[in-house]
Short mmCIF file of C-alpha atoms and ligand atoms in Angstrom, two decimals:
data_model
loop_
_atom_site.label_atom_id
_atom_site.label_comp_id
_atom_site.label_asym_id
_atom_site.label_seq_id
_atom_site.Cartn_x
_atom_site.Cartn_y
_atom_site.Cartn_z
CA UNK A 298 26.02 -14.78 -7.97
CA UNK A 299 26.02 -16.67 -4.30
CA UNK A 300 24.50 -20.29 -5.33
CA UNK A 301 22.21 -22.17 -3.26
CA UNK A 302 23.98 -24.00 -0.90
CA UNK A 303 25.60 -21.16 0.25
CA UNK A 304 25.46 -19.62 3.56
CA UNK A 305 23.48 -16.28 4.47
CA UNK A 306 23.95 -14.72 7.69
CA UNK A 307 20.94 -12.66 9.22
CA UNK A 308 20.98 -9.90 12.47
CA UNK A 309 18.14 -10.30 13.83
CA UNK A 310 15.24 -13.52 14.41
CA UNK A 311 11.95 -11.35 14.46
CA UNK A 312 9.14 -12.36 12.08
CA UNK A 313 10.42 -10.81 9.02
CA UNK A 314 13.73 -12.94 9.89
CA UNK A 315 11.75 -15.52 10.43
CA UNK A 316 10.14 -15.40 6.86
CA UNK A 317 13.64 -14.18 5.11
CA UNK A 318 15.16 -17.97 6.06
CA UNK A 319 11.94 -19.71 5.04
CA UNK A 320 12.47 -18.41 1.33
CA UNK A 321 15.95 -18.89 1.68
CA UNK A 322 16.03 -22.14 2.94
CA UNK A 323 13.36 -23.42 0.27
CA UNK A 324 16.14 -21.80 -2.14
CA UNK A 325 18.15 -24.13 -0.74
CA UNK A 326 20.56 -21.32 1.06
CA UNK A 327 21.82 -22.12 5.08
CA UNK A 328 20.73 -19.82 6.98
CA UNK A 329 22.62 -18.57 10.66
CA UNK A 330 21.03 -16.29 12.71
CA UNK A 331 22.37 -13.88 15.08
CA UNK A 332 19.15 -12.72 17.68
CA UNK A 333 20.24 -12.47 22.00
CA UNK A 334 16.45 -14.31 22.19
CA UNK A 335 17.11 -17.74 22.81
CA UNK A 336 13.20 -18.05 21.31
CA UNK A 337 13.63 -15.73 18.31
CA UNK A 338 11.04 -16.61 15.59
CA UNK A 339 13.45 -17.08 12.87
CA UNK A 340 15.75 -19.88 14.89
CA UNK A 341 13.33 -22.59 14.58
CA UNK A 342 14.02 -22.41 10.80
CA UNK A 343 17.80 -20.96 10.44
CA UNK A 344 20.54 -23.47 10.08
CA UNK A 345 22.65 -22.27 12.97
CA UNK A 346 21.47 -20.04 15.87
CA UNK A 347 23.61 -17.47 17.56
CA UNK A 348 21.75 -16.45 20.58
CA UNK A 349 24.00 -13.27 21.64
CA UNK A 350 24.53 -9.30 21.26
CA UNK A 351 24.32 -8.45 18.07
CA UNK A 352 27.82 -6.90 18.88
CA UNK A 353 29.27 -9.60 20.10
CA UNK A 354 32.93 -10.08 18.59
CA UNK A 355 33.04 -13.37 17.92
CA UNK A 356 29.31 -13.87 16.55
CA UNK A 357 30.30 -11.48 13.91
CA UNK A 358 33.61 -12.85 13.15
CA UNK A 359 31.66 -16.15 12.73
CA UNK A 360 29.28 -14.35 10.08
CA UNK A 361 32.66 -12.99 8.48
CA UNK A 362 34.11 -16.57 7.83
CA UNK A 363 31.07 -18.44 6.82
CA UNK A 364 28.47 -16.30 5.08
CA UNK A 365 28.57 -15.29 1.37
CA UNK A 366 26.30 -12.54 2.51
CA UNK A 367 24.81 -11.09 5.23
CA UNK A 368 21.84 -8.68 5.97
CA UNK A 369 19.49 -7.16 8.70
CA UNK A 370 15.75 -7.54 9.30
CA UNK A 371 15.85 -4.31 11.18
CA UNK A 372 17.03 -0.91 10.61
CA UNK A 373 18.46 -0.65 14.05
CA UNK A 374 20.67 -2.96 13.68
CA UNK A 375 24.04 -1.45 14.85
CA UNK A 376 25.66 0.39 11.88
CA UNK A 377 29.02 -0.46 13.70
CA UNK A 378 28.62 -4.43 13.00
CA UNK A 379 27.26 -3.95 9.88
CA UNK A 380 30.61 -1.68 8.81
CA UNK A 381 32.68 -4.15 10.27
CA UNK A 382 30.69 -6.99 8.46
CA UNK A 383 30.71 -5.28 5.54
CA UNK A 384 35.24 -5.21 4.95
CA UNK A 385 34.85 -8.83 5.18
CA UNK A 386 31.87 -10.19 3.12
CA UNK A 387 28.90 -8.69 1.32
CA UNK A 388 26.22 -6.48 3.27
CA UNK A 389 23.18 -5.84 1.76
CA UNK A 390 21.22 -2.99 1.68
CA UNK A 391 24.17 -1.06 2.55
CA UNK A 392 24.52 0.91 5.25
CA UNK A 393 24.28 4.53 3.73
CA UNK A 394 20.67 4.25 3.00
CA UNK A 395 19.81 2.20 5.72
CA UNK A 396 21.16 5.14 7.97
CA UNK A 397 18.56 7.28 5.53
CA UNK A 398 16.19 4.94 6.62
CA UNK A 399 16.28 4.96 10.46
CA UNK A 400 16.58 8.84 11.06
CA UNK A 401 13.09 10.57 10.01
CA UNK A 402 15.47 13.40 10.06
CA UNK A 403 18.19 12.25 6.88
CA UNK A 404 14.96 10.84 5.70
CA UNK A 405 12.92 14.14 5.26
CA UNK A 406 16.05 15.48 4.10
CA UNK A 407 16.34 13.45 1.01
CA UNK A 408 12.66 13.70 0.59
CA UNK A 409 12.98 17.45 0.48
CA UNK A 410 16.39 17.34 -1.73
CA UNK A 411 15.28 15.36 -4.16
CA UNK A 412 11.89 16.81 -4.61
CA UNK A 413 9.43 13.82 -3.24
CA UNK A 414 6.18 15.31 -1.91
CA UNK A 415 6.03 15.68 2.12
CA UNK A 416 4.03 17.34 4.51
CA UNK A 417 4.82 20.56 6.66
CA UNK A 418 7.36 19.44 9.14
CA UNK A 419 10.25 20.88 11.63
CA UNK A 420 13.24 19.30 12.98
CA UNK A 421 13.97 19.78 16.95
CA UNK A 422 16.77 19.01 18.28
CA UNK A 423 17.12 21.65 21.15
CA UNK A 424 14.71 23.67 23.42
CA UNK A 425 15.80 26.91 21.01
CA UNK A 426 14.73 24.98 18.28
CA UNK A 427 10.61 24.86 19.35
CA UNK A 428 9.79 28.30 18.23
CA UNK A 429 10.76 27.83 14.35
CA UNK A 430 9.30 24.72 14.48
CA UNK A 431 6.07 26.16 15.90
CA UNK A 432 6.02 28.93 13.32
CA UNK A 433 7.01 26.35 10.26
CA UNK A 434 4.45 23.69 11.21
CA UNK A 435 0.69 24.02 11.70
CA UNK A 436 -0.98 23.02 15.00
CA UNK A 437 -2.25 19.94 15.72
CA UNK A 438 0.88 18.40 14.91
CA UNK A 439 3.07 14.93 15.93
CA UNK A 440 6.18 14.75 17.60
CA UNK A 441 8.31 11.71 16.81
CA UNK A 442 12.00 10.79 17.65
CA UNK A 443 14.15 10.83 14.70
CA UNK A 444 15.05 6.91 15.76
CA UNK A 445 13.55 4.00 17.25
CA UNK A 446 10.31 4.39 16.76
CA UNK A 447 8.28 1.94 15.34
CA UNK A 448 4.58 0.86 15.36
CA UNK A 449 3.00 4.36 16.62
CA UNK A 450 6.05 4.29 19.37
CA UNK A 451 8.35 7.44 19.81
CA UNK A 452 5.12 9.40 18.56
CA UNK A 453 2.88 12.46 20.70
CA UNK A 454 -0.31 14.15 19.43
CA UNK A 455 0.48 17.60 20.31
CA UNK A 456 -1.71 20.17 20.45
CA UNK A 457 -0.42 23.39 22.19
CA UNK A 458 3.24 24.95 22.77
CA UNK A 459 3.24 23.23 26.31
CA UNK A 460 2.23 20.12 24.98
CA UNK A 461 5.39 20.15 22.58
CA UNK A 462 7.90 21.03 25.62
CA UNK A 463 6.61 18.88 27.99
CA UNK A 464 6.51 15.79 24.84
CA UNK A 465 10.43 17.14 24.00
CA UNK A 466 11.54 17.22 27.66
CA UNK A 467 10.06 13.78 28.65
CA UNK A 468 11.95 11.73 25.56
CA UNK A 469 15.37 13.53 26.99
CA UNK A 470 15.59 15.92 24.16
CA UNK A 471 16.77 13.16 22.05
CA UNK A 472 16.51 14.92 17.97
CA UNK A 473 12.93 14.76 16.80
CA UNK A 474 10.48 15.58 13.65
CA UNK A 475 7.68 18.00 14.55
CA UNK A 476 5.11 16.95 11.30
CA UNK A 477 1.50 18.48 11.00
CA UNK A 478 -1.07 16.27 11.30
CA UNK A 479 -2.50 15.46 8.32
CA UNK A 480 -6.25 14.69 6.99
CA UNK A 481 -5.26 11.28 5.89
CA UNK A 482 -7.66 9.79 2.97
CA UNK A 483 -5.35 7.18 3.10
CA UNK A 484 -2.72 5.49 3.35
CA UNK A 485 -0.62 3.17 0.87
CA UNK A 486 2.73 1.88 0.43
CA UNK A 487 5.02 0.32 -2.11
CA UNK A 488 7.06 -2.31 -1.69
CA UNK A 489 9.75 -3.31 -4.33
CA UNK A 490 13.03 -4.58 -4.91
CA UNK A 491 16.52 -3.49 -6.51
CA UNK A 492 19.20 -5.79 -7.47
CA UNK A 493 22.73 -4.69 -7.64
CA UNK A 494 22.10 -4.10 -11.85
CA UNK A 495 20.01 -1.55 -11.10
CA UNK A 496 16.72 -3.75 -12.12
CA UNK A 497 13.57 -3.04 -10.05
CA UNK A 498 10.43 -5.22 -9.37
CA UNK A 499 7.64 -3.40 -7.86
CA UNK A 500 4.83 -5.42 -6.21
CA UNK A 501 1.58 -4.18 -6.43
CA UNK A 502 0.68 -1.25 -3.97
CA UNK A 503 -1.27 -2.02 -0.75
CA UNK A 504 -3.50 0.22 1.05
CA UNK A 505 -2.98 -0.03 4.53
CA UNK A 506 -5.12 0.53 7.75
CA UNK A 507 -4.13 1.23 10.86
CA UNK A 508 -5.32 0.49 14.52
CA UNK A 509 -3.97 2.60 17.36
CA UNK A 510 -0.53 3.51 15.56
CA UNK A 511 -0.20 -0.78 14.40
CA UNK A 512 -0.96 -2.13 10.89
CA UNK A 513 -4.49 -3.48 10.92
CA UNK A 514 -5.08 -4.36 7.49
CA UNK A 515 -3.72 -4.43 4.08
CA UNK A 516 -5.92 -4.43 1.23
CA UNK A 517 -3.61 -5.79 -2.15
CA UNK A 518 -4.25 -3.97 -4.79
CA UNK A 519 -5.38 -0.75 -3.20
CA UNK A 520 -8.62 0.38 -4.08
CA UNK A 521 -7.13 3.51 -5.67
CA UNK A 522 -7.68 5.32 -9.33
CA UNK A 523 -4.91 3.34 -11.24
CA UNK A 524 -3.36 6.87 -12.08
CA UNK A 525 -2.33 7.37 -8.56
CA UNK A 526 -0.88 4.22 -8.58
CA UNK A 527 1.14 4.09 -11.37
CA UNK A 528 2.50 7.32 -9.78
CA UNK A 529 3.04 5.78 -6.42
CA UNK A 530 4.82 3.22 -8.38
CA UNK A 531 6.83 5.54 -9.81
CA UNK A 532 7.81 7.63 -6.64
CA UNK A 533 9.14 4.59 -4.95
CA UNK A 534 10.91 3.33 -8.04
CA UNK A 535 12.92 7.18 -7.72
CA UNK A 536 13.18 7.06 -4.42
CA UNK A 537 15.04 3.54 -4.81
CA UNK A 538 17.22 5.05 -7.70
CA UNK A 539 18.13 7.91 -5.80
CA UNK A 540 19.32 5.89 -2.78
CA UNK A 541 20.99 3.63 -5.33
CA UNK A 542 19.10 1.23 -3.20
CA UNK A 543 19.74 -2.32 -3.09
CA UNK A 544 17.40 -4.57 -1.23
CA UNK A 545 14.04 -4.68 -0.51
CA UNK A 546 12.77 -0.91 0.17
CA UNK A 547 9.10 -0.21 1.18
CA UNK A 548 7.80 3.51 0.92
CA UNK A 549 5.22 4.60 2.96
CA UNK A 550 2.64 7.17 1.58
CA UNK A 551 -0.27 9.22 2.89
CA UNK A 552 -3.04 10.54 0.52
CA UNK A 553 -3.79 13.73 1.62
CA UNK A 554 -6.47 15.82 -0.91
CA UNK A 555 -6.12 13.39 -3.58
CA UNK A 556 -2.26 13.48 -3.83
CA UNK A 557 0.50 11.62 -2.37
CA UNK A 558 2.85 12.62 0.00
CA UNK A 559 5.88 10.61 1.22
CA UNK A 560 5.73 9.52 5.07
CA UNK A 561 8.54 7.22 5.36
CA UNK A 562 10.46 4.20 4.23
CA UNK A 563 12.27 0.80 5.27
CA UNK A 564 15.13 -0.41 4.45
CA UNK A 565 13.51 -4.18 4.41
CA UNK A 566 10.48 -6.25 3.53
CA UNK A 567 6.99 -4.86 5.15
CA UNK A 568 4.62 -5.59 7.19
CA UNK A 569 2.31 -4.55 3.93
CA UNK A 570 3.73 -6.52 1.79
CA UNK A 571 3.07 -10.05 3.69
CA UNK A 572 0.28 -10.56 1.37
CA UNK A 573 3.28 -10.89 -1.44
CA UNK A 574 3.70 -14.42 -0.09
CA UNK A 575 0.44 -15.62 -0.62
CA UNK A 576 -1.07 -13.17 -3.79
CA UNK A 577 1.82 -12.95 -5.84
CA UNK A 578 4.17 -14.69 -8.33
CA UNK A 579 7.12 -14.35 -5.97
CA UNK A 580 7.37 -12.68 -2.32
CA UNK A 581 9.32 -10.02 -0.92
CA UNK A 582 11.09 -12.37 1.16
CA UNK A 583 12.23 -14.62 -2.01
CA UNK A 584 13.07 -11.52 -3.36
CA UNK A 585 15.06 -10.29 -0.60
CA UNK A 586 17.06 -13.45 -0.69
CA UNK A 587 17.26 -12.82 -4.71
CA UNK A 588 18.64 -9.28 -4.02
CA UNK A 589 21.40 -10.60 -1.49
CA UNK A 590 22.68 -13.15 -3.61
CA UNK A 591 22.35 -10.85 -6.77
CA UNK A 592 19.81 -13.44 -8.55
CA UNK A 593 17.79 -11.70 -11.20
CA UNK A 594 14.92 -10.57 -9.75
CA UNK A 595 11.22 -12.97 -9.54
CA UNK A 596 8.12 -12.02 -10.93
CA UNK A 597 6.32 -9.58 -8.50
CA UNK A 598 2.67 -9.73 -10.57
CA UNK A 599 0.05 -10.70 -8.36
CA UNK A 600 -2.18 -13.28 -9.23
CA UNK A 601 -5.19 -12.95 -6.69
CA UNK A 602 -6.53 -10.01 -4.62
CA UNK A 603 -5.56 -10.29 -0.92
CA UNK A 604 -6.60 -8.73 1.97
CA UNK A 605 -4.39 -9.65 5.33
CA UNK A 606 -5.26 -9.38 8.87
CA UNK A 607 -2.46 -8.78 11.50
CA UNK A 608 -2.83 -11.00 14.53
CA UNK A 609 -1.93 -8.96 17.42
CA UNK A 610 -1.34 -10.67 21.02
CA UNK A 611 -4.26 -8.86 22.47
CA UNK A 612 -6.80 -11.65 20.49
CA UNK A 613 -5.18 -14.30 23.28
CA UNK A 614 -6.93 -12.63 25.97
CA UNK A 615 -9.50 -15.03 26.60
CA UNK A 616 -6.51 -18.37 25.92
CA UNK A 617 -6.01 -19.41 21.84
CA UNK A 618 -7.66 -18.04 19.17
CA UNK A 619 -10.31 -19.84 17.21
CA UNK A 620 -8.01 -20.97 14.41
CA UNK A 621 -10.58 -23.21 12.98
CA UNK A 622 -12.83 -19.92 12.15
CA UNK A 623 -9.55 -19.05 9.90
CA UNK A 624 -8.58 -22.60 8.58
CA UNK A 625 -11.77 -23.00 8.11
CA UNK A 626 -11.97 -20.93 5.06
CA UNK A 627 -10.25 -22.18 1.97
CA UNK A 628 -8.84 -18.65 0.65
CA UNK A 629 -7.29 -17.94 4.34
CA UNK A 630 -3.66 -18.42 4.77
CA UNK A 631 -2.51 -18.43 8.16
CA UNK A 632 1.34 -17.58 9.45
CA UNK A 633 2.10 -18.25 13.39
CA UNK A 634 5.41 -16.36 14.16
CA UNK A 635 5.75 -19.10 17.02
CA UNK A 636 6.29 -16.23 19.55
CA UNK A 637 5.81 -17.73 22.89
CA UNK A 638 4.57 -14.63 25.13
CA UNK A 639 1.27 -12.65 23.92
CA UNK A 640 1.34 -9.41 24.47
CA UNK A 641 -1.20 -6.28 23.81
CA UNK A 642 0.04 -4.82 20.69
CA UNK A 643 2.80 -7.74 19.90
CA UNK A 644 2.45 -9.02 16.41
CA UNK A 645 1.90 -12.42 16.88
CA UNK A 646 1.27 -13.56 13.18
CA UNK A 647 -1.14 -12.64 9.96
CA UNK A 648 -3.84 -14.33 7.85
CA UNK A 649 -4.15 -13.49 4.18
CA UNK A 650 -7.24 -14.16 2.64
CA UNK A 651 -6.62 -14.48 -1.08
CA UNK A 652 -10.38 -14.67 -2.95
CA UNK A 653 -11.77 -13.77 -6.30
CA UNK A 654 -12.97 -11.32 -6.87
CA UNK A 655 -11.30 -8.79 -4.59
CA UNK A 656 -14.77 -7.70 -2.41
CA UNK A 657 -14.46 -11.16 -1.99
CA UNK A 658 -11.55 -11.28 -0.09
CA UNK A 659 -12.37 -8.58 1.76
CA UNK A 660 -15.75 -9.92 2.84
CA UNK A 661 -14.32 -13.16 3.90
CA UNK A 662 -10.99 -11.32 5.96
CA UNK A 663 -13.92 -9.26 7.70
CA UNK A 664 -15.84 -12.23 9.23
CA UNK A 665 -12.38 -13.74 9.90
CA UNK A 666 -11.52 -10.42 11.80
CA UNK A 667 -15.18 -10.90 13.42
CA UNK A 668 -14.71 -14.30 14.50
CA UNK A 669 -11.26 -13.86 16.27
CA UNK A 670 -12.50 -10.58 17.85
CA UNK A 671 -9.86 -8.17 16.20
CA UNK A 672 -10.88 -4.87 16.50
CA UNK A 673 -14.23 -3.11 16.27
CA UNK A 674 -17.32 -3.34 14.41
CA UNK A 675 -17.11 0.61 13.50
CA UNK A 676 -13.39 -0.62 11.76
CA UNK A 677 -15.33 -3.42 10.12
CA UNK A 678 -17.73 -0.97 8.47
CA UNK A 679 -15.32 1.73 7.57
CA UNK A 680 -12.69 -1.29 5.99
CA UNK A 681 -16.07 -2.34 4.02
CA UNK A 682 -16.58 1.12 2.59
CA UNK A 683 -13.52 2.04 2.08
CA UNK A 684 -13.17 5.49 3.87
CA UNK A 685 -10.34 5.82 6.39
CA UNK A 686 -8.51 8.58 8.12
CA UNK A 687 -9.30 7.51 11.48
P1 ADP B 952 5.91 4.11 12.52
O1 ADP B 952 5.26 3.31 11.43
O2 ADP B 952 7.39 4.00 12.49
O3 ADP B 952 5.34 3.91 13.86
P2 ADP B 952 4.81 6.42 11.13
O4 ADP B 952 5.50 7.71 10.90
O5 ADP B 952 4.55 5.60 9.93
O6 ADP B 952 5.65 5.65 12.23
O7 ADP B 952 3.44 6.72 11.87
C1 ADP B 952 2.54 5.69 12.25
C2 ADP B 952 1.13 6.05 11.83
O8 ADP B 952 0.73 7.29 12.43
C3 ADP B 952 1.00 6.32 10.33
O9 ADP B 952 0.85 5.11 9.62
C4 ADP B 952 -0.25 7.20 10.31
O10 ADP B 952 -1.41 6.43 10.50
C5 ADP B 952 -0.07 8.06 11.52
N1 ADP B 952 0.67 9.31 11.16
C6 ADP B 952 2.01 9.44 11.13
N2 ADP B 952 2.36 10.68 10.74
C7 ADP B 952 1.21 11.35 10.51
C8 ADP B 952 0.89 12.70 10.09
N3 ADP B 952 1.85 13.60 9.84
N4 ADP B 952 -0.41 13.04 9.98
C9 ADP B 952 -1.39 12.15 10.27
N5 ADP B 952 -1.16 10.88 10.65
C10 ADP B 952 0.12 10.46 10.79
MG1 MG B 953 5.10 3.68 9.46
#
C-alpha cells in the first residue's frame, strides 16, 4: 500500500487531472503533474508542475525517482512513456488494456471475443477494404478513426458508397470502424473500479445525453427497469475481469430495442460519472487514487439522485455566465475547471444538482440549464420525458 504522504505522478492536467489531485491531495498524497500547458487545470492544485512534452526525458525520469505511482488522465497518453515509466515505478491501469481502450479496433475485438453485445460494424483500413465493409454493415452508418477521437471528433455520418471514400480519403486512410447507425433508446454507462485484488466497486449507472456528439447530461441513477441495470452492471464488471483491469474503467452502452449493446470504454474516470463526487459515498476520483495506491476500495452507494449539466464554453458568448442562477439553488454543486480560453464545444466545467426525490433534481438542473442558456428548449422537453435518440 503507497501511504498518504506519498508522491503520485500524473500525465496529463485536463479536468479529470484536475479532479484526480483534488482527491488525492485531500488524501493527503503530493501530487506532480506533467501537462506542456503552462495553464493546465490540474496545476493550480498539484504539488509540483512540469510544464513540458509528455516525452520529455528528464520529466519522466523525474516521475521515476519521486513517485510511488504514476497514472494517465488520458488514453493517449504515449504508450512509450508509460512503458518506460512503468520498469521503474508502478503504472496504473496498465498499458495492455489501455491500448484496448484507445483503438475502437482492439476494442471491438475483445467485445466480439469475449462475447459482449455490439452492433454491426467493419474495420477499414485500406481502399480494398470498403466493399466488405459495405456488404457487412447496413447503410446509414458512422465512420470513426480507430484513435483520437473523442467528443463526436474523428466521426462521419455516411450515407452512400461515395460518402464512405471521400470520409476514408480525407482522414488519410488512417485505420477506421465503419458501425451502423443505430436507433438509440438510449444511452448509459457504467463506471466502476478494480483494485489490484481483483475487488470491484460499481457506481450506480448513469444515463447519458448527448448534444452534437458532447455529453449534455447525466441523469444518476438512470431511469431504466432495474433488470437492465443489474445487467449493465454486470457487463462492465466482465468486461473489467476480462481485461484484468485495474483502475477506474467506464463502459459505454447504447440501448438499442430494449437490450444493451457495448459502444466503448475508458481506461479512466468519466465524464458520466462526475456526479460520483457530489451523489455518492465516495467518487471515482477518490477511487482512482484508492486503485493507484492499492487502498481497499470506498463505498460507491449513492446517497442522492443527481442530475449534472456540462458547462460548455459556448454559454460565455454573451461574457460570464449567471453563476448566481446556479449558486443560487441549494442542491446545485458547481465545478469551474479554471480553463482560461472559452471555446464552442470546450468543457469548461459541470453543475450537479443533487435533490430528493430524483424528478426533483431533474426539474431543478432543467431551469439551471434554462437560466444559463445551455441548449434548447426541444432538449429540455425530451430530458423531462425521458425519450432520447436524437
Ligand atoms: P466519442 O465519445 O469518443 O466521441 P462515441 O463512439 O462514444 O465516440 O460516439 C459519440 C456519440 O455518437 C455516442 O455517444 C452516440 O450518441 C453517437 N453514436 C456513436 N456510435 C453510434 C452508432 N453506431 N449509432 C448511433 N449513434 C452512435
Ligand atoms: Mg463516447
Amino acid at each position: 500500500m503507497i501511504l498518504p504522504g506519498a508522491t503520485l505522478g500524473l500525465l496529463g492536467g485536463g479536468q479529470l487531472g484536475r479532479m484526480f489531485t483534488v482527491a488525492a491531495r485531500t488524501l493527503g498524497y503530493r501530487v506532480t503533474v506533467v501537462d506542456p500547458d503552462p495553464h493546465a487545470p490540474a496545476a493550480e492544485f498539484a504539488t509540483r508542475h512540469l510544464a513540458t512534452a509528455y516525452t520529455d526525458a528528464a520529466a519522466l525520469d523525474e516521475l521515476a525517482r519521486t513517485c510511488a505511482a504514476v497514472t494517465t488522465e488520458f488514453e493517449n497518453a504515449p504508450a512509450a512513456a508509460l512503458d518506460a515509466l512503468a520498469h521503474r515505478t508502478v503504472v496504473r491501469p496498465g498499458g495492455a488494456s489501455v491500448a484496448v481502450a484507445q483503438d475502437r479496433r482492439r476494442e471491438k475485438e475483445f467485445f466480439s471475443a469475449n462475447r459482449f453485445p455490439v452492433g454491426a460494424h467493419a474495420f477499414i483500413e485500406s481502399m480494398a477494404d470498403i466493399d466488405a465493409a459495405m456488404k457487412r454493415v447496413p447503410l446509414p452508418a458512422i465512420l470513426k478513426t480507430a484513435r483520437f477521437g473523442y467528443d463526436g471528433k474523428g466521426q462521419a455520418r455516411i450515407h452512400n458508397r461515395a460518402a464512405l471514400e471521400a470520409a476514408f480519403r480525407q482522414w488519410k486512410e488512417v485505420p477506421c470502424v465503419l458501425e451502423e447507425m443505430l436507433e438509440l433508446e438510449l444511452e448509459i454507462s457504467v463506471v466502476l473500479a478494480r483494485g489490484g485484488d481483483g475487488a470491484i466497486a460499481v457506481f450506480p449507472v448513469a444515463e447519458n445525453s448527448h448534444a452534437r456528439g458532447i455529453l449534455d447530461v447525466a441523469i444518476a441513477p438512470a431511469r431504466i427497469p432495474a433488470a437492465l441495470a443489474a445487467e449493465a452492471t454486470s457487463l462492465a464488471t466482465r468486461i473489467a475481469q476480462g481485461l484484468d483491469y485495474e483502475g477506474v474503467l467506464a463502459v459505454e452502452m447504447f440501448v438499442v430495442k430494449g437490450r444493451l449493446l457495448m459502444n466503448e470504454i475508458a481506461p479512466r474516470p468519466h465524464n458520466s460519472g462526475h456526479y460520483t463526487i457530489d451523489a455518492c459515498r465516495t467518487s471515482q476520483f477518490e477511487q482512482q487514487v484508492r486503485v493507484l495506491c492499492g487502498l481497499p476500495l470506498g463505498d460507491p452507494s449513492q446517497h442522492t439522485p443527481a442530475v449534472m449539466l456540462n458547462l460548455l464554453g459556448d454559454i460565455w458568448g454573451g461574457g460570464e455566465p449567471d453563476w448566481e442562477a446556479v449558486l443560487a439553488h441549494p442542491g446545485a454543486h458547481l465545478h469551474l475547471y479554471g480553463k482560461r480560453e472559452a471555446r464552442p464545444g470546450r468543457k469548461m466545467g459541470h453543475v450537479t444538482v443533487c435533490e430528493e426525490p430524483a424528478a426533483r433534481a431533474l426539474e431543478v438542473a432543467l431551469r439551471i440549464r434554462d437560466a444559463l442558456g445551455i441548449g434548447t428548449q426541444d432538449e429540455s422537453t425530451a430530458l423531462a420525458a425521458g425519450v432520447q435518440g436524437r
